[in-house]
Short mmCIF file of C-alpha atoms in Angstrom, two decimals:
data_model
loop_
_atom_site.label_atom_id
_atom_site.label_comp_id
_atom_site.label_asym_id
_atom_site.label_seq_id
_atom_site.Cartn_x
_atom_site.Cartn_y
_atom_site.Cartn_z
CA MET A 1 0.00 0.00 0.00
CA THR A 2 1.46 3.31 -1.06
CA ALA A 3 0.84 6.41 1.02
CA THR A 4 0.08 9.67 -0.75
CA VAL A 5 2.72 12.29 -0.02
CA SER A 6 2.01 15.96 -0.69
CA ALA A 7 4.58 17.87 -2.66
CA PRO A 8 6.79 20.10 -0.50
CA GLY A 9 5.49 23.64 -0.36
CA ALA A 10 2.08 22.71 -1.81
CA ALA A 11 0.21 24.18 1.18
CA ALA A 12 2.27 27.36 1.06
CA ASN A 13 1.68 27.72 -2.68
CA PHE A 14 -2.08 27.30 -2.13
CA THR A 15 -2.24 30.04 0.50
CA THR A 16 -0.17 32.43 -1.63
CA HIS A 17 -2.29 31.90 -4.77
CA PRO A 18 -3.69 35.28 -5.93
CA TRP A 19 -7.28 34.01 -6.00
CA VAL A 20 -7.00 32.62 -2.46
CA ARG A 21 -5.59 35.90 -1.14
CA PHE A 22 -8.30 37.81 -3.04
CA ALA A 23 -11.05 35.65 -1.54
CA ALA A 24 -9.56 35.95 1.98
CA ARG A 25 -9.31 39.76 1.75
CA ARG A 26 -12.80 40.08 0.31
CA PHE A 27 -14.26 37.77 2.96
CA GLY A 28 -12.52 39.77 5.72
CA ARG A 29 -13.97 43.02 4.37
CA LEU A 30 -17.43 41.44 4.20
CA VAL A 31 -17.25 40.23 7.80
CA GLY A 32 -16.06 43.65 8.99
CA SER A 33 -18.83 45.40 7.06
CA VAL A 34 -21.48 43.07 8.49
CA LEU A 35 -20.24 43.73 12.04
CA VAL A 36 -20.39 47.49 11.48
CA LEU A 37 -23.86 47.17 9.93
CA VAL A 38 -25.22 45.06 12.79
CA SER A 39 -23.74 47.36 15.45
CA ALA A 40 -25.05 50.48 13.72
CA ALA A 41 -28.53 48.95 13.34
CA PHE A 42 -28.58 48.19 17.07
CA LEU A 43 -27.15 51.48 18.35
CA MET A 44 -28.89 54.01 16.12
CA ILE A 45 -32.37 53.35 17.49
CA HIS A 46 -31.08 53.52 21.07
CA LEU A 47 -29.53 56.93 20.41
CA ILE A 48 -32.93 58.43 19.56
CA PRO A 49 -34.29 60.14 22.68
CA GLY A 50 -37.61 59.02 24.15
CA ASP A 51 -39.21 55.74 25.18
CA PRO A 52 -39.84 53.55 22.11
CA VAL A 53 -42.47 51.46 23.92
CA ARG A 54 -44.43 54.53 25.05
CA ALA A 55 -44.17 56.01 21.55
CA ALA A 56 -45.35 52.76 19.96
CA LEU A 57 -48.24 52.07 22.37
CA GLY A 58 -49.36 55.69 22.55
CA PRO A 59 -49.74 58.19 25.42
CA ALA A 60 -53.04 56.63 26.55
CA ALA A 61 -51.51 53.21 27.24
CA ALA A 62 -51.43 52.13 30.88
CA GLN A 63 -48.05 52.41 32.61
CA SER A 64 -48.31 48.77 33.71
CA LEU A 65 -48.64 47.70 30.06
CA VAL A 66 -45.65 49.86 29.08
CA ASP A 67 -43.55 48.41 31.91
CA ALA A 68 -44.51 44.84 30.96
CA GLN A 69 -43.64 45.47 27.31
CA ARG A 70 -40.28 46.99 28.26
CA GLU A 71 -39.51 43.97 30.42
CA SER A 72 -40.52 41.49 27.72
CA LEU A 73 -38.33 43.30 25.17
CA GLY A 74 -35.37 43.39 27.56
CA LEU A 75 -35.13 47.19 27.52
CA ASN A 76 -34.48 47.30 31.25
CA ASP A 77 -31.23 45.34 30.79
CA PRO A 78 -27.86 47.10 30.40
CA LEU A 79 -27.05 48.16 26.84
CA TRP A 80 -24.19 45.67 26.44
CA LEU A 81 -26.49 42.81 27.51
CA GLN A 82 -29.15 43.95 25.05
CA TYR A 83 -26.47 43.94 22.33
CA LEU A 84 -25.45 40.37 23.19
CA HIS A 85 -29.07 39.23 23.10
CA PHE A 86 -29.49 41.02 19.76
CA LEU A 87 -26.51 39.15 18.28
CA GLN A 88 -27.72 35.85 19.75
CA HIS A 89 -31.16 36.30 18.15
CA LEU A 90 -29.60 37.20 14.81
CA PHE A 91 -27.59 33.97 14.73
CA THR A 92 -30.84 32.03 15.22
CA GLY A 93 -32.66 34.05 12.53
CA ASN A 94 -34.91 35.82 15.03
CA LEU A 95 -35.38 39.52 14.16
CA GLY A 96 -37.83 40.11 16.99
CA THR A 97 -41.47 41.20 17.11
CA SER A 98 -42.89 44.51 15.92
CA ILE A 99 -44.05 46.65 18.85
CA THR A 100 -46.86 48.32 16.91
CA THR A 101 -48.31 45.34 15.03
CA GLY A 102 -47.28 42.41 17.24
CA LEU A 103 -46.18 40.52 14.11
CA PRO A 104 -42.76 38.89 13.70
CA VAL A 105 -40.39 41.28 11.94
CA SER A 106 -39.35 38.54 9.52
CA ASP A 107 -43.00 38.16 8.40
CA VAL A 108 -43.32 41.91 7.77
CA ILE A 109 -40.08 41.92 5.75
CA GLN A 110 -41.13 38.85 3.79
CA ASP A 111 -44.41 40.57 2.92
CA ARG A 112 -42.85 43.92 1.86
CA LEU A 113 -39.52 42.89 0.32
CA PRO A 114 -40.87 41.66 -3.08
CA ALA A 115 -42.39 45.09 -3.83
CA THR A 116 -39.08 46.84 -3.15
CA LEU A 117 -37.07 44.32 -5.20
CA GLN A 118 -39.46 44.64 -8.14
CA LEU A 119 -39.08 48.42 -8.07
CA ALA A 120 -35.26 48.42 -7.72
CA VAL A 121 -34.55 45.69 -10.28
CA GLY A 122 -37.05 47.16 -12.76
CA ALA A 123 -35.45 50.61 -12.40
CA PHE A 124 -31.97 49.11 -12.87
CA LEU A 125 -32.98 47.34 -16.09
CA LEU A 126 -34.66 50.52 -17.35
CA ALA A 127 -31.51 52.54 -16.61
CA MET A 128 -29.36 50.06 -18.56
CA LEU A 129 -31.81 49.99 -21.48
CA ILE A 130 -31.63 53.79 -21.69
CA ALA A 131 -27.91 54.24 -21.00
CA LEU A 132 -26.32 51.68 -23.33
CA PRO A 133 -27.92 52.74 -26.67
CA VAL A 134 -27.76 56.46 -25.83
CA GLY A 135 -24.09 56.28 -24.76
CA LEU A 136 -23.06 54.18 -27.76
CA VAL A 137 -24.92 56.34 -30.31
CA LEU A 138 -23.54 59.57 -28.81
CA GLY A 139 -20.06 58.04 -28.78
CA VAL A 140 -20.25 57.23 -32.49
CA LEU A 141 -21.71 60.64 -33.38
CA THR A 142 -19.16 62.66 -31.40
CA ARG A 143 -15.97 60.62 -31.95
CA ALA A 144 -12.82 62.50 -32.96
CA GLY A 145 -14.31 65.88 -31.95
CA ARG A 146 -17.25 65.68 -34.33
CA ARG A 147 -20.53 67.52 -33.57
CA PRO A 148 -19.31 69.61 -30.61
CA ARG A 149 -22.79 71.09 -30.03
CA THR A 150 -24.30 67.62 -29.69
CA GLU A 151 -21.58 66.66 -27.23
CA LEU A 152 -22.12 69.84 -25.18
CA THR A 153 -25.89 69.35 -25.11
CA PHE A 154 -25.57 65.70 -24.06
CA THR A 155 -22.99 66.42 -21.37
CA SER A 156 -24.96 69.33 -19.90
CA SER A 157 -28.30 67.53 -19.89
CA SER A 158 -26.81 64.36 -18.37
CA ILE A 159 -25.20 66.36 -15.55
CA VAL A 160 -28.50 68.09 -14.77
CA LEU A 161 -30.48 64.82 -14.81
CA ALA A 162 -27.94 63.06 -12.59
CA ALA A 163 -28.06 65.93 -10.07
CA ILE A 164 -31.86 65.92 -9.59
CA PRO A 165 -32.81 64.08 -6.35
CA GLU A 166 -35.09 61.06 -6.82
CA PHE A 167 -37.85 62.37 -4.57
CA LEU A 168 -37.92 65.76 -6.33
CA LEU A 169 -38.12 64.09 -9.73
CA ALA A 170 -40.86 61.80 -8.37
CA VAL A 171 -42.95 64.75 -7.20
CA GLY A 172 -42.56 66.45 -10.58
CA LEU A 173 -43.56 63.31 -12.48
CA VAL A 174 -46.63 62.83 -10.27
CA TYR A 175 -47.73 66.43 -10.85
CA VAL A 176 -47.31 66.33 -14.64
CA PHE A 177 -48.21 62.77 -15.67
CA ALA A 178 -50.59 61.69 -12.88
CA VAL A 179 -52.36 64.87 -11.71
CA LYS A 180 -52.42 67.02 -14.86
CA LEU A 181 -52.38 64.50 -17.73
CA GLN A 182 -53.82 61.57 -15.71
CA TRP A 183 -51.84 59.05 -17.75
CA PHE A 184 -50.67 57.05 -14.72
CA PRO A 185 -51.95 56.36 -11.17
CA VAL A 186 -50.96 58.90 -8.53
CA ALA A 187 -49.93 56.25 -5.98
CA GLY A 188 -50.14 52.59 -5.06
CA ARG A 189 -48.99 49.30 -6.58
CA GLY A 190 -51.40 47.50 -8.84
CA THR A 191 -51.46 47.48 -12.64
CA ALA A 192 -48.39 47.72 -14.87
CA ALA A 193 -49.04 51.46 -15.24
CA SER A 194 -48.40 51.97 -11.52
CA TYR A 195 -44.77 50.83 -11.99
CA VAL A 196 -43.90 53.39 -14.68
CA LEU A 197 -43.44 56.62 -12.71
CA PRO A 198 -41.64 55.07 -9.69
CA MET A 199 -39.19 53.22 -11.94
CA ILE A 200 -38.51 56.34 -14.03
CA SER A 201 -37.88 58.33 -10.84
CA LEU A 202 -35.23 55.84 -9.76
CA ALA A 203 -33.72 55.18 -13.20
CA ILE A 204 -33.20 58.65 -14.74
CA GLY A 205 -30.22 59.72 -12.60
CA PRO A 206 -28.25 56.44 -12.89
CA ALA A 207 -29.10 56.26 -16.62
CA ALA A 208 -27.55 59.70 -17.19
CA VAL A 209 -24.36 58.68 -15.36
CA LEU A 210 -24.11 55.34 -17.15
CA ALA A 211 -24.69 56.92 -20.58
CA ARG A 212 -21.75 59.30 -20.01
CA ILE A 213 -19.52 56.44 -18.88
CA CYS A 214 -20.55 54.32 -21.86
CA ARG A 215 -19.78 57.16 -24.30
CA VAL A 216 -16.36 57.81 -22.75
CA GLU A 217 -15.49 54.11 -22.81
CA LEU A 218 -16.51 53.85 -26.47
CA LEU A 219 -14.38 56.88 -27.40
CA ALA A 220 -11.39 55.27 -25.67
CA VAL A 221 -11.95 51.94 -27.43
CA LEU A 222 -12.24 53.66 -30.83
CA GLN A 223 -8.71 55.05 -30.36
CA THR A 224 -7.12 51.63 -29.86
CA ASP A 225 -4.79 50.09 -32.45
CA TYR A 226 -6.92 47.04 -33.23
CA LEU A 227 -9.87 49.23 -34.21
CA ARG A 228 -7.62 51.39 -36.38
CA THR A 229 -6.54 48.16 -38.06
CA ALA A 230 -10.16 47.11 -38.50
CA ARG A 231 -10.98 50.44 -40.15
CA ALA A 232 -7.85 50.18 -42.33
CA LYS A 233 -9.09 46.79 -43.56
CA ARG A 234 -12.35 48.57 -44.53
CA LEU A 235 -14.51 46.26 -42.47
CA PRO A 236 -18.23 47.17 -42.42
CA ALA A 237 -19.16 49.76 -39.81
CA ALA A 238 -21.59 47.33 -38.17
CA ALA A 239 -18.80 44.78 -37.67
CA ILE A 240 -16.41 47.42 -36.27
CA TYR A 241 -18.87 48.84 -33.74
CA LEU A 242 -20.94 45.80 -32.79
CA ARG A 243 -18.36 42.99 -32.91
CA HIS A 244 -15.14 44.74 -31.87
CA ALA A 245 -15.98 47.97 -30.02
CA LEU A 246 -19.21 47.16 -28.18
CA PRO A 247 -18.01 44.26 -25.94
CA ASN A 248 -15.06 46.28 -24.63
CA ALA A 249 -17.00 49.52 -24.23
CA VAL A 250 -19.87 48.16 -22.14
CA THR A 251 -17.76 46.28 -19.58
CA ALA A 252 -17.08 49.32 -17.39
CA THR A 253 -20.69 50.49 -17.83
CA ILE A 254 -22.12 47.21 -16.59
CA THR A 255 -19.67 47.18 -13.65
CA LEU A 256 -20.62 50.72 -12.63
CA GLY A 257 -24.28 49.81 -13.10
CA GLY A 258 -23.88 47.07 -10.52
CA LEU A 259 -22.45 49.58 -8.05
CA LEU A 260 -25.31 51.98 -8.76
CA LEU A 261 -27.81 49.21 -8.08
CA GLY A 262 -26.96 49.40 -4.38
CA GLY A 263 -27.74 53.12 -4.41
CA MET A 264 -30.97 52.49 -6.29
CA VAL A 265 -32.09 50.01 -3.62
CA ALA A 266 -31.45 52.68 -0.96
CA GLY A 267 -33.23 55.28 -3.12
CA THR A 268 -36.46 53.29 -2.92
CA VAL A 269 -36.95 54.63 0.63
CA LEU A 270 -37.86 58.12 -0.62
CA VAL A 271 -39.55 57.08 -3.87
CA GLU A 272 -41.80 54.55 -2.14
CA ASN A 273 -43.06 57.22 0.23
CA VAL A 274 -43.84 59.62 -2.61
CA PHE A 275 -45.85 56.99 -4.50
CA GLY A 276 -47.35 55.19 -1.48
CA TRP A 277 -45.52 52.04 -2.58
CA PRO A 278 -46.07 49.13 -0.13
CA GLY A 279 -42.42 48.16 0.20
CA LEU A 280 -39.67 48.27 2.79
CA GLY A 281 -38.99 51.97 2.13
CA SER A 282 -42.40 53.10 3.34
CA THR A 283 -42.21 50.56 6.18
CA ILE A 284 -38.95 51.93 7.56
CA VAL A 285 -40.24 55.52 7.60
CA SER A 286 -43.45 54.59 9.42
CA SER A 287 -41.54 52.40 11.89
CA ILE A 288 -39.05 55.21 12.64
CA LEU A 289 -41.90 57.63 13.32
CA ALA A 290 -43.50 55.05 15.64
CA LYS A 291 -40.09 54.17 17.18
CA ASP A 292 -40.82 50.52 16.46
CA TYR A 293 -37.17 49.69 16.91
CA PRO A 294 -37.26 45.91 16.24
CA LEU A 295 -38.84 46.65 12.84
CA VAL A 296 -36.39 49.49 12.14
CA GLN A 297 -33.42 47.26 12.97
CA GLY A 298 -34.72 44.42 10.78
CA VAL A 299 -35.38 46.63 7.74
CA VAL A 300 -32.02 48.42 8.09
CA LEU A 301 -30.25 45.07 8.21
CA VAL A 302 -32.03 43.91 5.06
CA TYR A 303 -31.16 47.14 3.19
CA GLY A 304 -27.53 46.98 4.35
CA ALA A 305 -27.19 43.29 3.50
CA GLY A 306 -28.59 43.98 0.04
CA VAL A 307 -26.00 46.69 -0.65
CA LEU A 308 -23.16 44.47 0.64
CA LEU A 309 -24.25 41.55 -1.53
CA VAL A 310 -24.43 43.77 -4.61
CA ASN A 311 -20.92 45.10 -3.93
CA LEU A 312 -19.63 41.56 -3.44
CA ALA A 313 -21.18 40.45 -6.73
CA VAL A 314 -19.62 43.42 -8.54
CA ASP A 315 -16.18 42.61 -7.09
CA VAL A 316 -16.45 38.99 -8.21
CA ILE A 317 -17.57 40.01 -11.71
CA LEU A 318 -14.70 42.49 -11.93
CA ALA A 319 -12.24 39.80 -10.86
CA LEU A 320 -13.57 37.42 -13.51
CA LEU A 321 -13.49 40.06 -16.27
CA ASP A 322 -10.06 41.49 -15.41
CA PRO A 323 -8.31 39.12 -12.98
CA ARG A 324 -4.87 40.76 -13.02
CA SER A 325 -5.80 44.34 -12.10
CA THR A 326 -8.74 43.51 -9.82
CA ILE A 327 -7.00 40.86 -7.74
CA ARG A 328 -3.88 43.01 -7.47
CA ASP A 329 -5.78 46.17 -6.44
CA SER A 330 -8.28 44.46 -4.12
#
C-alpha cells in the first residue's frame, strides 16, 4: 500500500495563490462590514431620545402595560447585555417582534420585500436599457471631436439629470403625468401602469451617469490600435462597432451599473413614500416615526445586507473580467 505524499510547499503555494488571497481579503472586508452594519442597526435606534415602547403604544396606554412590554423586550437590561441578546437572536434568525403590530419582523419583511425588489430591479434594467444605446450612439456621433454642439448638449443635460434628487423628480412626475395629464396612477402598486413613474424616478439619474460612462469608454476603445486596423481593412461599420468595439465599451458600464444598483435600492426609501408604494422603504419611515425599533433594525439590516451583496457580486464580476488588475488592487 502506497501512502500519498504531498509535494513540499504545496500548502504554502495554495495560500499564496492570488485568488485565495483575493477571496480571503474580500471575505474579511465582508465580515467587517457586516459587524459594522449590525452594530449600527442596534445602536442608532437607542440613540434616539424618548421611550420607544411609550411612543409605539401611545400616550393613553397604561403604565403597567408599558412596563410589561419593556420587560418582555429586555429594555431594562444594560445596553451591552441587550447587544449580546441582539446578536444571539440574529444567529438564530430571530429579528424580533414589531411593537406596533405584534407581528414577527421577519413576516413583515417577507411581505414587503418583493415590492421593493421589483421596483429596484425594474429601475436598474430601465436605466441600462436607456444608457447603453444612448451612450453608444452619442459616442459614435461625437468621436474624434465631431458635432461639438451635440456633445455639449448631451454632457450638460446628463449632468442636470444626474443631479436631480429622486424624490424631487418623483414629485414632478406625479404632478405632470398623474395629476395634470392623468396618464398614470398617482400612488399605489397594482397594474403595470403603476410601476412606470416610480421606476422612471429611480432610473433617470443612474441612466444619465451610465450613458456618459458608456460614451467615454466607447471613445477610448475607438482610439485603440486594433480598431484602427479594422478600419484600415475597410470592415463594415456594423462589424467594427458591434463585434469589436461594443463588448469592450460596455464592460465598465455594466460594472458601474452594478455599483449603482446598491444606491438604487437605498433610493427606494424616498420614492416609495412619494408613491405610497407598499415596500420596505415606506415601512422603515413609518416604523421610525413610531419608534418601532425591532422593525427598524430588521429593515435596516435587510437594506444593508442587500447593498453588501451587490458590492460583493460586482467585485467577483470584476475579478472574472479582469483578474490581473482587480486581484492586485483588491
